[in-house]
Amino acid sequence: MVSSVVSYRRVGRVGVITVDYPPVNAVGVGVRSGLRSALDAGLADAWADILLLTAAGRTFMAGADIREFGKPSQPPILPEVIAAFDASAKPIVAAIHGTALGGGLEVALACHFRVALRSAKLGLPEVKLGLLPGAGGTQRLPRLIGPAKALDMILSGDPVTAATALELGVIDAVDDGDSALDAGLRLAERALAEGWAPRPTSARTDKITDIDPALFADRRAALAKRAPHLFSPHRCVDAVEAAVALPFADGVARERELFFACMESPQRAGLIHSFFAEREVAKIPGLPADTPKRDVRAVAVIGAGTMGGGIAMCFANAGFSVRLLDAAAESLDRGVQAIRRNYEASAKKGKLTDAQVESRMALIRPTLSYDDLADADLVIEAAFENMEIKRRIFAELDRVCKPGAILATNTSTLDVNAIAAATRRPQDVVGMHFFSPANVMRLLENVRGAQTADDVLATVMDLARRIGKVGVLVGVCYGFVGNRILHQRGRESMALVDEGASPQQADRVMTEFGFPLGHFAMTDLAGIDVGWRIREERRKSGDPDAQAVNWLDALAEQGRYGQKTNAGIYRYEPGSRVAIPDPAVDAMIAADRAKRGLVPRAVSDDEIRDRCLCAMVNEAAKILDEGIAARPVDVDAIWLHGYGFPAHRGGLLFWADQVGLPVIAEAIDGYHARFGGSHWELSPLLRRLVLEGRGFRDL
């Protein structure tokens, strides 16, 4: 044992270095110093002719130790440790299982030979945190697999399978055994038998010679279109280009320079906050981690439309048996056919095999009878956004479902407590608000009703993880968290158009900020009819906050529902999602302004951006003050994963802290003085935070 987390021992002529730093063998200071000491021990061991690097536990080595985030790096730094492995006078084999990610993979790249269990995955995810591989990864990987393939791995940040890694040339062998240690010993013994000499990755040049410089120009051009706002991907291209253009030592120096430029970028802080937000929201304040969960195996979904079909796919993808119910046979058949088309489209793209398509379709069993839901452990209602319809459905579920079944509504705006009151078991009723398309979008707002049982909350939050969603627990109010904030952005976007902006200008400002779609293009994607029905419902109920009829409602009344009808706020060519401005809509907006006596003016891009974002922050602060969201990070995660808030800005409230709450509060007060209205009244929480000199991060 050379340290508390790294050991050295000899097995025959093989010196074995083992990292044991649970849970993921992150390359923290203890691991780094232990690796250096173990390497020295192996090099000094006269009886060891070859060294083997392996790891204990469920995985090889992950990247940086999160316990060291934001702290000065302690020696030895990782590049120095890796350089020592690369320069070893004895050959070194790395045996990989589980995952080799980030700095862990960079250590493996510095070993002379690599073997991985077939179940292993390897990747360099640093770009997702606003960084680049900074311990030689951008210099060694191109030397192994060439700069084009290296850029594919580094720019995506996604891990590859062991089989793909072998095909690329990242590793030398795949082992079908179940022990990385045994796999490593087998390769080491072969190396000894065949007299393999050390093969430093740093010395290899065959994969980086005669490279066309156009490769890097093309990648930069592609990034300019795909990720124009992001800093680190462009630096990744610079670093890999340095591997081709410079001697190894100079390339490493250039990589470090670019790495520290990424470290100093505000995008790094935003992306790291985004990364940890996904983990933080899974922990529910006030709900003990050991809260029991209900056993959920059989799931039922009511409604075979776009949303219901997508929800059914979510559960079938995770191996659950799903009953899909609809009131009409024609609608049910149409819904099942749509699900099949979705799966077959994935198969054509190589994401599923034909066998997987059939196995998932077999898990989804259509029915027209509520009696077939009697054995369901979880029922999710995905009917029209109409309170009367939903209450009728839940009364019927109360009749047919077994005791202890969880009854969930997918409502996006309606009162979960009013829906629960239609049953005799409100403790079993919960909101599970999926986002469209449900089989793609990662966000799941789980809505806690006034009487929802703790074990129901624990179960649906766990289910979110099991079906690959980011589950966030929220309280009951109109629109919950995401749509309530969206409602304010929508209100302001409509007001800006009323005052003289065009939908195209408003959308462009938001996409330049970093959203994938502006508000109006997103409305077309979701379907204008969805919001129209919600607004109609509020008007019929006499809600004093309901919006007056506007040009958007007029579009819906004409059957212009958005992308699904090839016409909405924009028009669309058949089969295309490209939004094309429509002069007919401009004329409708102009007529609506004239009817209401509004004289259009020039609206600046800055005003559009600031009014939309300030309205969102103010509403989010009110939501926090009311306890609808428990923490600022919940708001951030909802907007990151459900509404496309740019991850490099960290989330809505993280961004607000970066801008400065005094700046935002002053702007909101100014808009209230200018426009009036309760929606522009400064949130009491926001005012308190400014007076106390605190930020959302301090809550």
XYZ file of C-alpha atoms in Angstrom:
699
model
C 0.000 0.000 0.000
C 1.503 3.315 -1.084
C -1.394 5.521 0.026
C -4.861 5.227 1.553
C -6.439 5.189 -1.911
C -3.792 3.643 -4.194
C -1.981 0.343 -3.642
C 0.900 -1.459 -5.308
C 1.510 -5.217 -5.319
C 3.133 -7.748 -7.616
C 1.389 -10.661 -9.346
C 4.160 -12.754 -10.858
C 6.156 -10.395 -13.052
C 3.324 -7.829 -13.211
C 3.333 -4.848 -10.861
C -0.309 -3.998 -10.180
C -1.350 -0.419 -9.321
C -4.914 -0.290 -7.950
C -6.933 2.859 -7.333
C -9.594 2.508 -4.638
C -11.309 5.837 -3.990
C -15.089 5.328 -3.829
C -17.508 6.005 -5.291
C -16.008 6.692 -8.744
C -12.230 6.791 -8.243
C -12.107 10.497 -9.099
C -8.587 11.792 -9.668
C -8.390 13.956 -6.559
C -5.159 14.898 -4.847
C -4.996 11.616 -2.910
C -5.323 9.582 -6.091
C -2.821 11.765 -7.936
C -0.163 11.504 -5.266
C -0.898 7.800 -4.815
C -0.534 7.130 -8.528
C 2.844 8.867 -8.598
C 4.076 6.942 -5.570
C 2.790 3.626 -6.930
C 4.457 4.256 -10.281
C 7.738 4.956 -8.508
C 7.309 1.739 -6.510
C 6.667 -0.235 -9.683
C 9.635 1.224 -11.483
C 11.841 0.432 -8.483
C 10.544 -3.147 -8.210
C 13.224 -5.236 -9.894
C 10.891 -8.249 -10.086
C 8.196 -6.355 -12.025
C 8.819 -6.320 -15.788
C 5.498 -4.685 -16.698
C 2.993 -2.533 -14.805
C -0.801 -2.776 -14.762
C -3.105 0.089 -13.795
C -6.557 -0.921 -12.612
C -9.278 0.296 -10.260
C -11.432 -1.204 -7.532
C -15.186 -0.816 -7.235
C -17.731 -0.387 -9.995
C -15.711 1.807 -12.325
C -12.278 2.761 -13.603
C -11.430 6.413 -12.985
C -13.764 9.350 -13.439
C -12.606 12.911 -13.947
C -12.011 15.653 -11.425
C -12.999 15.177 -7.797
C -16.088 17.332 -7.194
C -14.851 17.861 -3.634
C -12.022 19.963 -5.122
C -14.191 22.100 -7.423
C -13.496 25.800 -6.982
C -10.373 25.205 -4.894
C -6.720 25.746 -5.890
C -5.198 22.586 -7.342
C -2.839 20.785 -4.950
C 0.331 19.116 -6.240
C 1.004 16.849 -7.912
C -1.189 18.206 -10.695
C -2.687 15.679 -13.084
C -0.636 16.583 -16.182
C 2.566 15.881 -14.237
C 1.317 12.485 -13.056
C 0.180 11.577 -16.556
C 3.491 12.667 -18.068
C 5.299 10.317 -15.665
C 3.140 7.364 -16.798
C 3.739 8.257 -20.452
C 7.519 8.369 -19.878
C 7.698 5.095 -17.900
C 10.684 2.911 -18.765
C 8.505 -0.143 -18.146
C 5.458 -0.823 -20.315
C 2.139 -0.003 -18.624
C -1.229 -1.600 -19.328
C -4.486 0.117 -18.324
C -7.413 -2.228 -17.608
C -10.730 -0.399 -17.859
C -14.165 -1.327 -16.545
C -17.265 0.726 -15.863
C -16.385 4.162 -17.170
C -13.145 5.940 -17.957
C -14.093 9.595 -18.159
C -12.279 12.911 -18.334
C -9.047 12.848 -16.368
C -9.482 9.102 -15.840
C -9.365 8.474 -19.567
C -6.460 10.897 -19.909
C -4.504 8.722 -17.448
C -5.363 5.645 -19.513
C -4.259 7.399 -22.722
C -0.828 7.913 -21.164
C -0.484 4.185 -20.489
C 1.174 2.253 -23.311
C -1.560 -0.332 -23.846
C -5.261 -0.388 -22.994
C -7.803 -3.167 -22.561
C -11.458 -2.660 -21.613
C -14.256 -4.951 -20.586
C -16.976 -5.058 -23.231
C -19.399 -3.266 -20.886
C -17.057 -0.305 -20.382
C -17.560 3.206 -21.734
C -14.903 5.822 -22.409
C -15.246 9.561 -22.931
C -13.972 13.086 -22.483
C -17.019 15.070 -21.262
C -15.185 18.279 -20.327
C -16.841 20.347 -23.079
C -20.173 19.860 -21.293
C -18.708 21.740 -18.321
C -17.331 24.570 -20.419
C -13.827 23.111 -20.377
C -11.516 21.029 -22.553
C -9.450 17.964 -21.647
C -6.578 19.751 -19.934
C -4.200 16.962 -18.960
C -2.974 15.997 -22.403
C -6.224 14.558 -23.737
C -6.376 16.882 -26.747
C -2.781 15.954 -27.596
C -2.728 12.196 -27.012
C -6.135 11.223 -28.405
C -5.399 12.625 -31.913
C -2.116 10.701 -31.887
C -4.068 7.476 -31.296
C -7.091 7.913 -33.562
C -6.435 10.966 -35.746
C -7.685 14.537 -35.280
C -11.074 14.110 -37.018
C -12.195 11.227 -34.809
C -10.658 12.902 -31.763
C -12.697 16.037 -32.446
C -15.839 13.929 -32.749
C -15.280 12.536 -29.248
C -14.084 15.743 -27.626
C -16.729 18.055 -29.107
C -19.652 15.745 -28.332
C -18.460 14.937 -24.820
C -20.414 11.693 -25.084
C -18.854 8.384 -24.043
C -18.324 5.581 -26.561
C -18.659 1.854 -25.976
C -15.626 -0.389 -25.638
C -16.384 -1.874 -29.061
C -16.419 1.587 -30.642
C -13.263 2.557 -28.745
C -11.526 -0.511 -30.182
C -12.710 0.313 -33.691
C -11.484 3.900 -33.320
C -8.136 2.847 -31.893
C -8.550 4.302 -28.397
C -7.921 0.864 -26.871
C -5.990 -2.199 -28.001
C -8.360 -4.955 -26.915
C -11.840 -5.732 -25.643
C -12.192 -8.483 -23.063
C -15.399 -10.483 -22.582
C -14.597 -11.422 -19.002
C -16.116 -9.845 -15.912
C -12.912 -8.772 -14.156
C -10.818 -5.847 -15.357
C -7.904 -7.081 -13.246
C -7.950 -10.491 -14.952
C -8.306 -8.843 -18.361
C -5.323 -6.632 -17.619
C -3.215 -9.531 -16.375
C -4.008 -11.491 -19.544
C -2.880 -8.609 -21.768
C 0.185 -8.000 -19.593
C 1.237 -11.661 -19.814
C 0.796 -11.522 -23.586
C 2.915 -8.372 -23.714
C 5.652 -10.091 -21.713
C 5.524 -13.188 -23.884
C 5.755 -11.159 -27.072
C 8.337 -8.700 -25.740
C 6.276 -5.531 -26.088
C 8.313 -2.419 -25.368
C 6.940 0.829 -23.887
C 4.975 2.760 -26.513
C 4.537 6.357 -25.325
C 1.469 7.932 -26.881
C 3.292 11.265 -26.918
C 5.865 9.887 -29.363
C 3.343 8.688 -31.982
C 2.948 10.846 -35.059
C 1.561 8.587 -37.797
C -2.065 9.657 -37.191
C -1.320 13.399 -37.198
C 0.793 13.733 -40.332
C -0.453 15.085 -43.673
C -3.645 16.496 -42.178
C -5.608 18.879 -44.383
C -5.972 22.230 -42.523
C -9.494 22.448 -43.958
C -10.520 19.927 -41.272
C -10.233 22.604 -38.605
C -11.785 25.353 -40.704
C -14.756 23.093 -41.419
C -15.211 22.251 -37.724
C -15.119 25.929 -36.787
C -17.700 26.721 -39.445
C -19.962 23.934 -38.183
C -19.632 25.193 -34.613
C -20.468 28.716 -35.724
C -23.826 27.364 -36.873
C -24.466 24.754 -34.169
C -23.028 26.377 -31.055
C -22.316 30.040 -31.825
C -22.640 31.099 -28.179
C -20.290 28.531 -26.677
C -16.662 29.265 -25.809
C -15.046 25.909 -24.993
C -15.882 23.941 -28.195
C -13.926 26.457 -30.263
C -10.992 26.152 -27.866
C -11.180 22.358 -28.236
C -10.648 22.754 -31.980
C -7.696 25.074 -31.309
C -6.145 22.507 -28.966
C -6.494 19.550 -31.360
C -5.108 21.713 -34.154
C -2.089 22.348 -31.918
C -1.565 18.581 -31.632
C -1.174 18.454 -35.414
C 0.795 21.670 -35.899
C 3.178 21.681 -32.927
C 5.691 19.352 -31.270
C 4.154 17.437 -28.360
C 5.601 19.605 -25.559
C 4.469 22.795 -27.281
C 1.050 21.291 -27.940
C 0.655 20.438 -24.255
C 1.634 23.990 -23.309
C -0.942 25.342 -25.781
C -3.582 22.984 -24.357
C -2.945 24.280 -20.829
C -3.189 27.873 -22.035
C -6.541 27.129 -23.671
C -7.701 25.132 -20.635
C -7.131 28.095 -18.322
C -8.910 30.394 -20.777
C -11.931 28.099 -20.433
C -11.549 28.058 -16.650
C -11.740 31.857 -16.604
C -14.775 32.002 -18.884
C -18.080 32.764 -17.132
C -19.575 29.968 -19.220
C -17.650 27.405 -17.171
C -19.392 28.500 -13.979
C -22.758 28.409 -15.740
C -22.255 24.951 -17.214
C -20.968 23.509 -13.942
C -24.012 24.940 -12.144
C -26.214 23.359 -14.828
C -24.415 20.038 -14.371
C -24.902 19.935 -10.610
C -28.458 21.290 -10.772
C -29.617 18.018 -12.315
C -28.267 16.110 -9.316
C -29.385 18.585 -6.670
C -33.068 18.624 -7.654
C -33.347 14.895 -6.963
C -32.884 15.652 -3.239
C -36.201 16.818 -1.797
C -36.040 19.187 1.200
C -38.051 17.729 4.068
C -38.399 14.305 2.450
C -35.989 11.802 4.061
C -33.834 9.863 1.617
C -35.085 6.594 3.125
C -38.786 7.375 2.542
C -40.339 4.110 1.306
C -41.431 3.859 -2.317
C -44.415 2.069 -3.808
C -43.750 -0.817 -6.152
C -44.492 0.258 -9.717
C -44.341 -2.335 -12.473
C -47.535 -1.933 -14.501
C -48.330 1.521 -15.884
C -51.435 2.846 -17.639
C -51.753 5.993 -19.741
C -55.091 7.605 -20.559
C -55.161 9.419 -23.883
C -53.468 8.146 -27.047
C -52.705 11.563 -28.503
C -49.253 13.052 -28.974
C -48.647 13.505 -25.261
C -50.150 10.205 -24.105
C -48.307 8.263 -26.783
C -45.036 9.926 -25.837
C -45.553 9.108 -22.148
C -46.315 5.481 -23.025
C -43.046 5.360 -24.980
C -41.105 6.746 -21.985
C -42.184 3.823 -19.836
C -41.915 1.172 -22.546
C -38.368 2.381 -23.241
C -37.562 1.659 -19.600
C -39.111 -1.830 -19.760
C -42.464 -1.130 -18.093
C -45.667 -2.821 -19.229
C -48.048 -0.055 -20.396
C -51.808 -0.053 -20.931
C -52.771 2.734 -23.359
C -56.420 3.749 -23.100
C -58.478 6.015 -25.300
C -62.214 6.595 -25.536
C -62.412 6.087 -29.321
C -61.101 3.110 -31.298
C -60.038 5.329 -34.185
C -58.003 7.613 -31.894
C -56.444 4.615 -30.197
C -55.403 3.028 -33.502
C -54.021 6.347 -34.728
C -52.028 6.756 -31.497
C -50.527 3.252 -31.657
C -49.563 3.778 -35.297
C -47.856 7.067 -34.370
C -45.851 5.278 -31.674
C -44.742 2.650 -34.165
C -43.726 5.332 -36.669
C -41.630 7.027 -33.980
C -39.868 3.780 -33.096
C -39.303 2.862 -36.742
C -37.855 6.308 -37.407
C -35.371 5.694 -34.568
C -34.503 2.317 -36.080
C -33.800 3.927 -39.464
C -31.345 6.254 -37.721
C -29.611 3.263 -36.117
C -30.741 4.145 -32.594
C -32.833 0.967 -32.212
C -32.770 -2.491 -33.748
C -35.868 -3.942 -35.395
C -36.079 -6.400 -32.497
C -36.086 -3.537 -29.987
C -38.885 -1.827 -31.906
C -41.026 -4.947 -31.673
C -40.218 -5.617 -28.011
C -41.203 -2.072 -27.039
C -44.372 -2.165 -29.107
C -45.270 -5.443 -27.371
C -45.067 -3.689 -23.996
C -47.731 -1.139 -25.059
C -51.168 -2.766 -24.977
C -54.087 -0.656 -26.241
C -57.523 -0.794 -24.601
C -60.873 0.965 -24.721
C -61.985 -0.193 -21.268
C -61.204 1.356 -17.887
C -61.702 -2.089 -16.354
C -58.371 -3.120 -17.923
C -56.618 -0.634 -15.613
C -57.576 -2.528 -12.460
C -54.084 -3.959 -11.943
C -52.115 -0.812 -12.790
C -49.661 0.448 -10.159
C -49.530 3.890 -11.772
C -52.077 5.581 -14.035
C -51.175 8.808 -15.862
C -54.016 10.840 -17.343
C -53.049 12.768 -20.491
C -56.420 14.035 -21.706
C -57.374 17.522 -22.955
C -56.587 20.428 -20.630
C -60.158 20.666 -19.348
C -61.052 20.435 -15.667
C -64.449 18.808 -16.208
C -62.967 16.070 -18.402
C -60.140 15.386 -15.969
C -62.424 15.194 -12.942
C -64.657 12.691 -14.760
C -61.624 10.558 -15.590
C -60.367 10.586 -11.998
C -63.768 9.655 -10.624
C -63.703 6.644 -12.945
C -60.136 5.787 -11.895
C -61.239 5.953 -8.267
C -63.819 3.295 -9.104
C -61.625 0.839 -11.026
C -58.079 1.180 -9.678
C -56.748 -0.997 -6.886
C -55.951 0.455 -3.450
C -52.487 2.009 -3.383
C -52.360 2.731 -7.123
C -50.822 6.129 -7.874
C -53.184 8.343 -9.882
C -51.276 11.027 -11.785
C -52.409 13.874 -13.998
C -50.292 15.293 -16.788
C -52.022 18.679 -16.542
C -49.789 21.606 -17.422
C -51.826 24.313 -15.664
C -54.868 22.994 -13.799
C -55.359 22.635 -10.037
C -54.145 19.184 -8.960
C -56.081 19.519 -5.690
C -59.357 20.060 -7.556
C -58.620 16.971 -9.652
C -57.759 14.942 -6.535
C -61.048 16.008 -4.941
C -62.883 13.954 -7.582
C -61.564 10.835 -5.820
C -61.843 9.342 -2.333
C -58.056 8.928 -2.222
C -56.422 12.348 -2.619
C -53.316 10.987 -0.893
C -52.679 8.862 -4.018
C -53.075 11.725 -6.505
C -50.071 13.606 -7.874
C -49.160 15.691 -10.898
C -46.669 14.284 -13.408
C -46.252 17.067 -15.953
C -44.341 15.752 -18.952
C -43.095 18.101 -21.650
C -43.775 17.661 -25.347
C -42.545 15.583 -27.057
C -42.635 13.467 -23.917
C -40.393 10.738 -25.292
C -37.676 13.343 -26.001
C -37.879 16.150 -23.429
C -36.027 15.399 -20.204
C -38.003 17.519 -17.739
C -40.721 16.057 -15.529
C -42.467 18.445 -13.119
C -43.848 16.295 -10.323
C -46.605 18.265 -8.600
C -47.263 17.818 -4.883
C -50.946 18.118 -4.010
C -52.115 19.300 -0.589
C -52.722 15.694 0.507
C -50.243 13.766 -1.653
C -48.549 11.087 0.469
C -44.787 11.192 1.009
C -44.311 7.697 -0.398
C -46.099 8.796 -3.578
C -43.694 11.747 -3.903
C -40.679 9.520 -3.312
C -41.983 7.048 -5.888
C -42.617 9.519 -8.709
C -39.264 11.221 -8.148
C -37.564 7.815 -8.349
C -39.599 6.954 -11.444
C -38.331 10.119 -13.115
C -34.796 8.801 -12.741
C -35.758 5.308 -13.921
C -37.264 6.608 -17.172
C -34.364 8.988 -17.818
C -36.046 12.245 -16.806
C -34.932 15.139 -14.629
C -37.656 15.123 -11.993
C -38.336 18.357 -10.090
C -40.897 18.550 -7.286
C -43.151 21.625 -7.360
C -46.294 22.888 -5.660
C -49.776 23.642 -6.939
C -50.555 26.927 -8.682
C -51.639 27.920 -12.158
C -48.938 26.688 -14.510
C -46.797 25.325 -11.636
C -43.225 26.637 -12.102
C -42.228 26.313 -15.747
C -45.456 27.398 -17.426
C -46.140 30.109 -14.868
C -42.833 31.758 -15.751
C -43.432 31.048 -19.440
C -46.803 32.783 -19.146
C -45.030 35.988 -18.079
C -42.516 35.751 -20.903
C -45.411 35.158 -23.290
C -47.317 38.127 -21.898
C -44.300 40.370 -22.404
C -43.561 38.975 -25.875
C -47.138 39.700 -26.938
C -46.968 43.200 -25.425
C -43.756 43.926 -27.317
C -45.414 42.880 -30.584
C -48.418 45.035 -29.729
C -46.027 47.962 -29.288
C -44.279 47.472 -32.618
C -41.845 44.536 -32.533
C -42.370 41.676 -34.957
C -42.530 38.033 -33.844
C -39.386 37.438 -35.898
C -37.450 40.171 -34.069
C -38.607 38.954 -30.664
C -37.576 35.386 -31.530
C -34.201 36.449 -32.909
C -33.339 38.304 -29.699
C -34.048 35.186 -27.629
C -32.053 32.872 -29.905
C -29.143 35.317 -29.833
C -29.306 35.100 -26.041
C -28.930 31.336 -26.401
C -32.419 29.808 -26.483
C -32.832 27.196 -29.238
C -36.164 28.797 -30.194
C -37.777 32.135 -29.569
C -41.145 32.376 -27.836
C -43.238 32.479 -30.993
C -41.407 29.660 -32.787
C -41.756 27.586 -29.610
C -45.491 28.369 -29.551
C -45.777 27.006 -33.093
C -43.861 23.886 -32.065
C -46.037 23.216 -29.004
C -49.222 24.048 -30.896
C -51.113 27.332 -30.764
C -54.275 25.367 -30.000
C -52.825 24.197 -26.657
C -52.478 27.717 -25.264
C -55.713 28.782 -26.938
C -57.699 26.085 -25.116
C -56.056 27.054 -21.832
C -56.887 30.729 -22.337
C -60.472 29.844 -23.304
C -60.792 27.741 -20.159
C -59.633 30.660 -18.010
C -62.007 33.085 -19.727
C -64.962 30.754 -19.240
C -64.127 30.373 -15.544
C -64.173 34.157 -15.086
C -60.483 34.286 -14.078
C -59.656 38.008 -13.622
C -56.101 37.376 -14.886
C -57.291 35.785 -18.142
C -55.938 37.478 -21.255
C -58.271 39.299 -23.621
C -58.807 37.768 -27.051
C -55.857 38.645 -29.307
C -54.381 37.965 -32.730
C -52.928 34.667 -31.492
C -56.432 33.422 -30.697
C -57.530 34.556 -34.163
C -54.841 32.333 -35.686
C -56.129 29.363 -33.694
C -59.705 30.074 -34.738
C -58.527 29.852 -38.375
C -57.027 26.421 -37.721
C -53.453 27.743 -37.826
C -52.121 25.621 -34.963
C -48.424 25.854 -35.806
C -46.059 23.230 -37.202
C -48.686 20.465 -37.082
C -50.828 22.354 -39.615
C -47.875 23.869 -41.543
C -49.131 27.314 -40.523
C -49.213 29.248 -37.288
C -47.337 32.407 -36.374
C -44.980 31.300 -39.139
C -45.645 29.081 -42.111
C -43.866 25.797 -42.830
C -43.180 23.773 -45.930
C -44.562 20.210 -45.656
C -42.139 18.039 -43.684
C -39.994 21.017 -42.653
C -39.562 22.715 -39.277
C -38.011 25.862 -40.771
C -40.104 28.871 -39.721
C -40.919 31.190 -42.622
C -42.323 34.682 -41.842
C -45.849 35.060 -43.193
C -47.089 38.466 -44.448
C -50.645 37.337 -43.692
C -49.781 37.169 -39.997
C -48.118 40.593 -40.130
C -51.364 41.936 -41.591
C -53.409 40.323 -38.802
C -51.136 41.888 -36.178
C -51.414 45.299 -37.839
C -55.222 44.983 -37.970
C -55.315 43.974 -34.289
C -53.199 47.005 -33.327
C -55.475 49.315 -35.329
C -58.590 47.819 -33.780
C -57.209 48.507 -30.302
C -55.903 51.973 -31.153
C -52.229 51.016 -30.749
C -49.625 53.033 -32.682
C -46.528 50.902 -33.384
C -43.051 52.188 -32.474
C -39.494 50.982 -32.977
C -38.587 48.496 -30.234
C -34.897 47.819 -29.600
C -33.374 44.369 -29.213
C -32.105 45.338 -25.749
C -35.608 46.219 -24.602
C -37.001 42.917 -25.858
C -34.322 40.893 -24.091
C -34.442 42.810 -20.821
C -38.220 42.945 -20.505
C -38.655 39.239 -21.237
C -35.909 38.114 -18.860
C -36.764 40.541 -16.051
C -40.408 39.431 -16.171
C -39.246 35.822 -15.862
C -36.909 36.500 -12.924
C -39.561 38.504 -11.078
C -42.133 35.731 -11.436
C -39.587 33.103 -10.382
C -38.882 35.108 -7.218
C -42.620 35.206 -6.451
C -42.797 31.438 -6.979
C -39.953 30.933 -4.485
C -41.544 33.299 -1.989
C -44.795 31.335 -2.174
C -43.014 27.999 -1.709
C -44.171 26.634 -5.079
C -40.512 25.903 -5.805
C -38.357 24.905 -2.858
C -35.040 26.288 -4.107
C -33.606 28.488 -6.858
C -31.893 25.427 -8.327
C -35.332 23.869 -8.945
C -36.301 26.848 -11.105
C -32.981 26.651 -12.935
C -33.331 22.929 -13.656
C -36.895 23.348 -14.919
C -35.928 26.054 -17.375
C -32.734 24.297 -18.443
C -34.371 20.952 -19.196
C -37.884 21.971 -20.193
C -37.610 25.303 -21.971
C -34.129 25.465 -23.473
C -32.603 28.092 -21.206
C -28.967 28.227 -22.377
C -26.930 25.904 -20.163
C -23.810 28.061 -20.485
C -25.703 30.788 -18.587
C -26.365 28.360 -15.733
C -30.132 28.734 -15.443
C -32.529 31.637 -15.015
C -31.732 32.524 -11.398
C -28.026 31.711 -11.671
C -27.947 34.166 -14.591
C -29.816 36.755 -12.508
C -27.164 36.514 -9.794
C -24.432 36.963 -12.412
C -26.099 40.096 -13.781
C -26.726 41.399 -10.270
C -30.061 41.514 -8.464
C -29.844 45.302 -7.850
C -29.631 45.826 -11.627
C -32.622 43.568 -12.259
C -34.703 45.045 -9.425
C -34.073 48.572 -10.661
C -35.188 47.563 -14.161
C -38.375 45.919 -12.845
C -39.241 48.998 -10.780
C -38.723 51.064 -13.919
C -41.051 48.862 -15.963
C -43.680 49.016 -13.220
C -43.533 52.832 -13.234
C -43.783 52.812 -17.024
C -46.436 50.139 -17.630
C -48.133 49.449 -14.287
C -49.805 46.097 -13.705
C -49.456 43.588 -10.896
C -47.073 41.449 -12.978
C -44.503 44.270 -12.847
C -44.741 44.703 -9.060
C -41.337 43.793 -7.683
C -41.302 40.465 -5.847
C -41.002 40.987 -2.067
C -38.292 38.310 -2.011
C -36.299 40.066 -4.703
C -36.559 43.355 -2.828
C -35.408 41.692 0.415
C -32.422 40.071 -1.274
C -31.328 43.402 -2.743
C -31.686 45.215 0.599
C -29.706 42.473 2.365
C -27.010 42.371 -0.312
C -27.676 38.720 -1.035
C -28.377 36.672 -4.156
C -30.544 33.695 -5.027
C -27.446 31.553 -4.417
C -27.676 32.450 -0.717
C -31.142 30.944 -0.242
